[in-house]
Short mmCIF file of C-alpha atoms and ligand atoms in Angstrom, two decimals:
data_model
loop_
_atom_site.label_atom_id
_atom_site.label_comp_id
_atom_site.label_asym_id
_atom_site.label_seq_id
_atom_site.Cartn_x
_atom_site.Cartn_y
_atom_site.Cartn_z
CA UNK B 571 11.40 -136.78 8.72
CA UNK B 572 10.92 -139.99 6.94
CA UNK B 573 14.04 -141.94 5.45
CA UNK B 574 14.24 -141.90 1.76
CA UNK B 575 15.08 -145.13 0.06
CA UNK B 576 15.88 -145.98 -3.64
CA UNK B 577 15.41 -149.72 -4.10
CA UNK B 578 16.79 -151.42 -7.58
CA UNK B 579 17.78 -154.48 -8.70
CA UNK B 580 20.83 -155.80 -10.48
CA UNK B 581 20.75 -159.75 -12.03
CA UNK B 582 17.71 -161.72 -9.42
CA UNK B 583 15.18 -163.57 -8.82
CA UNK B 584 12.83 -160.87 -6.82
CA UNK B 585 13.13 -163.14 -3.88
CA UNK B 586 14.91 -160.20 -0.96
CA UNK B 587 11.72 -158.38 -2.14
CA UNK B 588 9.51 -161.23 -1.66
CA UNK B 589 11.79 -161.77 1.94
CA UNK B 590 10.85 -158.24 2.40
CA UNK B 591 7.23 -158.12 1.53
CA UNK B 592 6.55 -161.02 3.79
CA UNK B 593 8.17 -158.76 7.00
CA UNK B 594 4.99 -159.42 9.74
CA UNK B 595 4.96 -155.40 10.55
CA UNK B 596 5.54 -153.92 7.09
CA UNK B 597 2.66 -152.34 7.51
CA UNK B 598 3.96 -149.66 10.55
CA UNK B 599 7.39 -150.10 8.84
CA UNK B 600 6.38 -148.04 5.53
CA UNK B 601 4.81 -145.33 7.46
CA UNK B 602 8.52 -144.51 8.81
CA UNK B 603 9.95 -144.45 5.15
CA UNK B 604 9.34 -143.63 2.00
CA UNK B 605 10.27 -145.01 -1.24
CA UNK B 606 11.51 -143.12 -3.87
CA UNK B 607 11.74 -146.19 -6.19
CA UNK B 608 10.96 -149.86 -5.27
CA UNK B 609 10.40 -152.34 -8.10
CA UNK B 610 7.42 -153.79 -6.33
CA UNK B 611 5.96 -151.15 -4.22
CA UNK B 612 4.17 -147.70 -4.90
CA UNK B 613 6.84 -145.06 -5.51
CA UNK B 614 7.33 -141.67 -6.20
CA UNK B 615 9.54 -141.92 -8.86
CA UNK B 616 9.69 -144.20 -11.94
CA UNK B 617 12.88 -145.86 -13.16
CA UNK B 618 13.28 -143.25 -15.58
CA UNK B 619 12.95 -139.92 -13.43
CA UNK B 620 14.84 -141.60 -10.55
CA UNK B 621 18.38 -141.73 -13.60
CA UNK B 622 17.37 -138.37 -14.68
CA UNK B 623 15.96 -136.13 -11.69
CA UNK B 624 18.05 -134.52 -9.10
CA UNK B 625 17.94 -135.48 -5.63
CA UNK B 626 19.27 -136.92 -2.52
CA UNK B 627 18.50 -139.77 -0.39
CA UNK B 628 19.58 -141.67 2.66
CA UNK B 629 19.96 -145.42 1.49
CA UNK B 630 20.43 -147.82 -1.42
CA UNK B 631 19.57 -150.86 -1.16
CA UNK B 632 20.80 -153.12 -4.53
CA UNK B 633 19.14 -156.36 -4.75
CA UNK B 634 20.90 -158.88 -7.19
CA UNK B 635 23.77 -159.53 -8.46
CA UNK B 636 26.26 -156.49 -11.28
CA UNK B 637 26.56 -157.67 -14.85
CA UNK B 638 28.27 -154.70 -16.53
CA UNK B 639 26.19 -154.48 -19.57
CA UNK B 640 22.98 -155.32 -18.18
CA UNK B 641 20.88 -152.77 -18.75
CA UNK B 642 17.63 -151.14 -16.50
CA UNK B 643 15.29 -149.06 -17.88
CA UNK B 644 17.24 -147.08 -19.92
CA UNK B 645 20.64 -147.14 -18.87
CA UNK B 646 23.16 -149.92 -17.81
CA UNK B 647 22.68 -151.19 -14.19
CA UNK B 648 26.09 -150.04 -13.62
CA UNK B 649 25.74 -146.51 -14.71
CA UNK B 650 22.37 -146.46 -12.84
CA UNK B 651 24.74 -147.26 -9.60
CA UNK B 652 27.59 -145.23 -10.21
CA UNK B 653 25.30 -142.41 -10.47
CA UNK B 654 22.61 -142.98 -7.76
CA UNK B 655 26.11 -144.20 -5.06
CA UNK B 656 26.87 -140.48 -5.00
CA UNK B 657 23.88 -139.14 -3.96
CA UNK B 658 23.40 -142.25 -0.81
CA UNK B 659 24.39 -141.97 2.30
CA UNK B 660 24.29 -145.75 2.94
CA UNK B 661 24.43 -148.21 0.36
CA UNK B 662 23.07 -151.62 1.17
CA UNK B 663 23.57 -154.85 -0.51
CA UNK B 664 20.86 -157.00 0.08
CA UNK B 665 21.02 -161.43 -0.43
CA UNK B 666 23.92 -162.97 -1.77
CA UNK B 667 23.34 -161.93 -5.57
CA UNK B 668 24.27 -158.09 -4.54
CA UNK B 669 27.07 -159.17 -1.79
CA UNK B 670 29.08 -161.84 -3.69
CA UNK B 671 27.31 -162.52 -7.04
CA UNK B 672 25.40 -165.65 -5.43
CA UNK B 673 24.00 -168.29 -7.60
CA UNK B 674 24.07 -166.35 -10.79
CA UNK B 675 27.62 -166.67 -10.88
CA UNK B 676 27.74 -170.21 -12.23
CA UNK B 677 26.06 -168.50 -15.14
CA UNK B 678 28.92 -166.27 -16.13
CA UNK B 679 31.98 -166.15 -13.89
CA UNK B 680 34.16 -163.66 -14.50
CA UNK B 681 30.79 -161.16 -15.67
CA UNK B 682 28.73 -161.65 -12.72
CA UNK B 683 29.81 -159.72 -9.05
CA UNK B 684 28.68 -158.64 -6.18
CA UNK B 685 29.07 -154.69 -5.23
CA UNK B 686 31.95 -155.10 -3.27
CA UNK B 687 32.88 -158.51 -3.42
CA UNK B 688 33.43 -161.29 -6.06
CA UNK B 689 32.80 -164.76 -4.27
CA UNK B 690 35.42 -164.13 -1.38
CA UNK B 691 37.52 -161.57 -2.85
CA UNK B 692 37.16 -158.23 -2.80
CA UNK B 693 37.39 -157.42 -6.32
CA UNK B 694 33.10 -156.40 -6.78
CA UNK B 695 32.19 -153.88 -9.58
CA UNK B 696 32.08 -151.15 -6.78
CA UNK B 697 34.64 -151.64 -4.03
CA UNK B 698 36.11 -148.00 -3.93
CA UNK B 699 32.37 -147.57 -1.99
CA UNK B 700 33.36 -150.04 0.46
CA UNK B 701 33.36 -147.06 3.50
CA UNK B 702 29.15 -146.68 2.67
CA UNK B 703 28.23 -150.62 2.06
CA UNK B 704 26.93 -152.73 4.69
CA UNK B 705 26.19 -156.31 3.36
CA UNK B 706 23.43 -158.46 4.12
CA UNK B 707 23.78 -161.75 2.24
CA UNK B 708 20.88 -164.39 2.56
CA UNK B 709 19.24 -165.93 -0.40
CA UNK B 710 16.80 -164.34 0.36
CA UNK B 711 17.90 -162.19 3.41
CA UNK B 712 15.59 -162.62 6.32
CA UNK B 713 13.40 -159.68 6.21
CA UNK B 714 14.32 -158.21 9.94
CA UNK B 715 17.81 -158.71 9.49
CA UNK B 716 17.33 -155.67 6.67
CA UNK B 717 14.80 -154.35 8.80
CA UNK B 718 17.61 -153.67 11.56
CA UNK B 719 20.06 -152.44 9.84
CA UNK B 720 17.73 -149.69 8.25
CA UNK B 721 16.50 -148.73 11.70
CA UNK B 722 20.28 -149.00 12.91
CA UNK B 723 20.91 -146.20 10.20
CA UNK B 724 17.86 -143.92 11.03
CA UNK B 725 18.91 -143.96 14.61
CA UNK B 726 22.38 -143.14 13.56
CA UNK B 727 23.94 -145.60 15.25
CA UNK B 728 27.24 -147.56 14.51
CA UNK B 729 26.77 -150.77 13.02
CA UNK B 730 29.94 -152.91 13.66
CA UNK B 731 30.61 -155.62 10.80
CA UNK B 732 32.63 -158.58 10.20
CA UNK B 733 34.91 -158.47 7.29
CA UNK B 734 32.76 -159.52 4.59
CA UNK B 735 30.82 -156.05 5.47
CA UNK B 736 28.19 -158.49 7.62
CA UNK B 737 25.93 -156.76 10.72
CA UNK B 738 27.75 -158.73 13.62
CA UNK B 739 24.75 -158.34 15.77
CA UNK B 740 23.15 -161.02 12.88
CA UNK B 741 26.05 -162.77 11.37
CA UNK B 742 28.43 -163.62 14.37
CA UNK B 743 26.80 -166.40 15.34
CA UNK B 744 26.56 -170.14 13.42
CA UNK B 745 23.63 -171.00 12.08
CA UNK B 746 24.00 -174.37 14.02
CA UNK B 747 23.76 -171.75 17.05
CA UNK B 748 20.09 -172.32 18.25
CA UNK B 749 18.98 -174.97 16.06
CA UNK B 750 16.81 -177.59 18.24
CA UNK B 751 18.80 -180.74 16.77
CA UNK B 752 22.25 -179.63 18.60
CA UNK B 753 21.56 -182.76 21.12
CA UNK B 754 21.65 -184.90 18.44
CA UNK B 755 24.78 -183.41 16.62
CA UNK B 756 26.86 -183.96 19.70
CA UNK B 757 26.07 -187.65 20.44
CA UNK B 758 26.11 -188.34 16.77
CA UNK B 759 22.85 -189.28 15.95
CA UNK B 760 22.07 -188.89 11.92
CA UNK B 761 18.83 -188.13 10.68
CA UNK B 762 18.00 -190.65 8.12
CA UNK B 763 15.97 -188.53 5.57
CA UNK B 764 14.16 -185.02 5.26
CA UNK B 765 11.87 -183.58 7.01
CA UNK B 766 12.07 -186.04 10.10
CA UNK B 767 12.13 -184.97 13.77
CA UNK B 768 14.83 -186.79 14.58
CA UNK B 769 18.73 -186.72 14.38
CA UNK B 770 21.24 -184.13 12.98
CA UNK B 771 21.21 -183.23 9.43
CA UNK B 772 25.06 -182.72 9.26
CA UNK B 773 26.68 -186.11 7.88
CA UNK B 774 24.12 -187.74 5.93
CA UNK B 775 21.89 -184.46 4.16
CA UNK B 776 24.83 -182.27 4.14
CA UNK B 777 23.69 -179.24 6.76
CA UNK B 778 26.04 -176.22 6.41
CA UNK B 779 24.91 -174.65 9.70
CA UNK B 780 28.05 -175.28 11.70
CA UNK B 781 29.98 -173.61 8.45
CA UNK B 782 27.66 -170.37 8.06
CA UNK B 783 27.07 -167.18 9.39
CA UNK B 784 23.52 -166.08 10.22
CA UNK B 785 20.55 -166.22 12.77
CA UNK B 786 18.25 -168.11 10.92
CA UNK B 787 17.62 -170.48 14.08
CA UNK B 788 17.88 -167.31 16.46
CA UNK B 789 15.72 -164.88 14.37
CA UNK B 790 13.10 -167.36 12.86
CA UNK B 791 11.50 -167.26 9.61
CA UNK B 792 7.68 -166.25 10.08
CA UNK B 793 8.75 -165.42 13.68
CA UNK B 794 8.13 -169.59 13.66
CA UNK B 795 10.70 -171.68 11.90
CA UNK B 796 13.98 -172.30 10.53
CA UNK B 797 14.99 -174.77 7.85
CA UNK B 798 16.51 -177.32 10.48
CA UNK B 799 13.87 -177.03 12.64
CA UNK B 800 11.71 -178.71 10.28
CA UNK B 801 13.98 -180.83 8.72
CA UNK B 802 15.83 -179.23 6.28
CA UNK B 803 19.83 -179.21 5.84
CA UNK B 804 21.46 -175.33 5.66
CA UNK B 805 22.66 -174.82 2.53
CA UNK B 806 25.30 -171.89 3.86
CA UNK B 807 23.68 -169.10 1.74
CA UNK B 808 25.05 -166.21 3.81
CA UNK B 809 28.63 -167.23 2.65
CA UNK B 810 31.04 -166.16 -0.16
CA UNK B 811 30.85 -169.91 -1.10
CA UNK B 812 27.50 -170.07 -1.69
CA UNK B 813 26.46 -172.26 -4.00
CA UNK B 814 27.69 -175.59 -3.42
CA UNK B 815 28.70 -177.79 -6.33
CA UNK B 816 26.97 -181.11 -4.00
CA UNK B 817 24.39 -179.01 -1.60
CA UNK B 818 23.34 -182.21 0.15
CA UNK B 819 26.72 -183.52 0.88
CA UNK B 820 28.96 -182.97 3.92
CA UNK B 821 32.33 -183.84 2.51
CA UNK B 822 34.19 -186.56 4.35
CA UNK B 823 37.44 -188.65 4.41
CA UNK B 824 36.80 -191.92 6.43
CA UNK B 825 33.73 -190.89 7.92
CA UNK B 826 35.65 -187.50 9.50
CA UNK B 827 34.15 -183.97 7.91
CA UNK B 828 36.75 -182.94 5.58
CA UNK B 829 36.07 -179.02 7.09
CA UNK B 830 35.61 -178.94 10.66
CA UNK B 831 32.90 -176.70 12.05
CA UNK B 832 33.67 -173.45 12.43
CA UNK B 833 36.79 -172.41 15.09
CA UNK B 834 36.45 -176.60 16.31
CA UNK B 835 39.84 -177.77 16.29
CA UNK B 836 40.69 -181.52 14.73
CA UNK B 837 41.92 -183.15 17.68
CA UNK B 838 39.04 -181.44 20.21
CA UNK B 839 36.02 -182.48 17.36
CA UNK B 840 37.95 -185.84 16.84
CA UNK B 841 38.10 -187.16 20.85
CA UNK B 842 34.66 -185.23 21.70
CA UNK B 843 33.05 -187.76 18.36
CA UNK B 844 35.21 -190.84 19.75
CA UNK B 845 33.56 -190.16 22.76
CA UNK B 846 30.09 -189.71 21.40
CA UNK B 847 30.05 -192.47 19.43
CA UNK B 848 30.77 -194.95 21.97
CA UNK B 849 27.44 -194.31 24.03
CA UNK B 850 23.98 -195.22 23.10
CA UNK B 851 21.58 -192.75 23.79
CA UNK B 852 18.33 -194.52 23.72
CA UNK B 853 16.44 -191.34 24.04
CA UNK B 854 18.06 -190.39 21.21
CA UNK B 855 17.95 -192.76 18.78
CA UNK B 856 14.34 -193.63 19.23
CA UNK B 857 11.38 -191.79 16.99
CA UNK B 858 10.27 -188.97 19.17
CA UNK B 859 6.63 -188.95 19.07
CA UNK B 860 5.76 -192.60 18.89
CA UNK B 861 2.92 -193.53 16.66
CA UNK B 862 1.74 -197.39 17.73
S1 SF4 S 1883 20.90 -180.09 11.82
FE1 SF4 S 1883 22.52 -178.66 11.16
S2 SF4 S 1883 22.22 -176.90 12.48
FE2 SF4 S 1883 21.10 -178.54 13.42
S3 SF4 S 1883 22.53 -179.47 14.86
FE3 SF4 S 1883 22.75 -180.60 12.97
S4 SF4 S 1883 24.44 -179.55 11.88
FE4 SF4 S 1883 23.72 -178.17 13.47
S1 SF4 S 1884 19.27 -171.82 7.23
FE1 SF4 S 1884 21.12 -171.64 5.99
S2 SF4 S 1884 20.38 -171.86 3.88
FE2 SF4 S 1884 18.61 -171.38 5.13
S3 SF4 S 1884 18.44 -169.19 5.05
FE3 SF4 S 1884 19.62 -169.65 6.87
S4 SF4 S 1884 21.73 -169.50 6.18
FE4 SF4 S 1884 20.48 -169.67 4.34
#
């Protein structure tokens, strides 16, 4: 039997159903499922039948981020989830709007949530559903990551997940894990502007990657890139933190990164630059493909 999924959307953009629509097999993926309500997609139910009919489904996915009084169709977005979470079996939040309130925040603080969390605490609109939510932050999420986790519930298997309510399997790794520049972060070598082919975008265009969970250089984007790959700093969108006040800025004091990558201690990342810095690769340092 097909899954059954009711698809709505809180405070958003669109953009984890544009992530979603842009999935390279989406064709043979909505042949195993069927959507009882997707904002974008043919459905079986409208808005309004889908508050007022009875029925039960297998997952939830909530796309955006909770605003108590902001209202869907006919009723509030809240009431529409309080009612539809009891009939789920699996609720998933989908980008960093529905996980931890994401870039709407800034908007209105205290107003705007996630489902179960609020930036890093857990203090969502909905955390007594914490047991059903599995979170998959992104902005947007990359398609297969949501992809996996739905076929992870229709084979009934246990997803294990870290303790923002992440997939492990996607967000245990750095997003610095993978990414092609890693030669260049360890000898030091900056990369002087965007979009270049050379150098490490950590110091000088403010790359998040060794700060953020996700797969984005492991699972690529269009099954062919990644934003370092071509030249472009992580901004650390899969976090709690996300967004930055500076997103182009790696802080420092005296040159040294005032955070150090992730589970690097001081004194290790301190010697192991010291070190770096004292050699000149000339492989390194020169433009890659030369023009002349
Ligand atoms: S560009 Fe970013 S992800 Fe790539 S090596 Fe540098 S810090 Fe890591
Ligand atoms: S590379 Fe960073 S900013 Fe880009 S999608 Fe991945 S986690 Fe988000």
């Amino acid at each position: 039997m097909k899954s059954k999924i009711v698809w709505i959307q809180g405070v958003t953009c669109n953009g984890n159903s544009h992530s979603f629509l842009n999935y390279q097999n989406l064709d043979i993926f909505l042949k195993k499922v069927e959507f009882l309500y997707h904002p974008l997609l043919p459905s079986k139910y409208s808005l309004k039948e889908l508050y007022e009919k009875r029925f039960d489904f297998d997952v939830l996915i909530v796309e955006g981020a909770i605003k108590k009084r902001y209202e869907r169709g006919i009723v509030s977005l809240y009431t529409l989830i309080e009612k539809l979470s009891l009939k789920a079996k699996k609720i998933i939040a989908v980008g960093t709007c529905a996980t931890f309130g994401g870039v709407f925040k800034s908007y209105d603080e205290k107003n705007i949530k996630g489902l179960i969390f609020d930036g890093e605490e857990k203090k969502g609109f909905f955390k007594e559903l914490e047991e059903k939510v599995i979170n998959i932050p992104g902005c947007p999420a990359h398609p297969e990551w949501l992809i996996y986790v739905l076929n992870m519930i229709e084979a009934k298997k246990k997803i294990l997940l870290d303790d923002f309510l992440r997939p492990k399997e996607i967000y245990a790794y750095t997003v610095h894990s993978g990414c092609i520049r890693n030669e260049y972060f360890e000898w030091k070598v900056d990369a002087k502007s965007f979009g270049t082919k050379e150098g490490c975008l950590f110091y000088e265009q403010g790359c998040q990657a060794p700060y953020t969970h996700g797969s984005c250089n492991k699972i690529l984007w269009n099954e062919v890139n990644s934003k370092t790959r071509v030249g472009m700093p992580c901004l650390g969108c899969t976090e709690p933190t996300f967004m930055k006040e500076e997103p182009f800025k790696t802080k420092t004091y005296m040159s040294i990164p005032a955070n150090m990558p992730l589970g690097v201690p001081k004194r290790a990342y301190l010697t192991l630059t010291g070190v770096a810095k004292s050699f000149k690769i000339e492989r390194l340092t020169k433009r890659l493909i030369d023009e002349s």
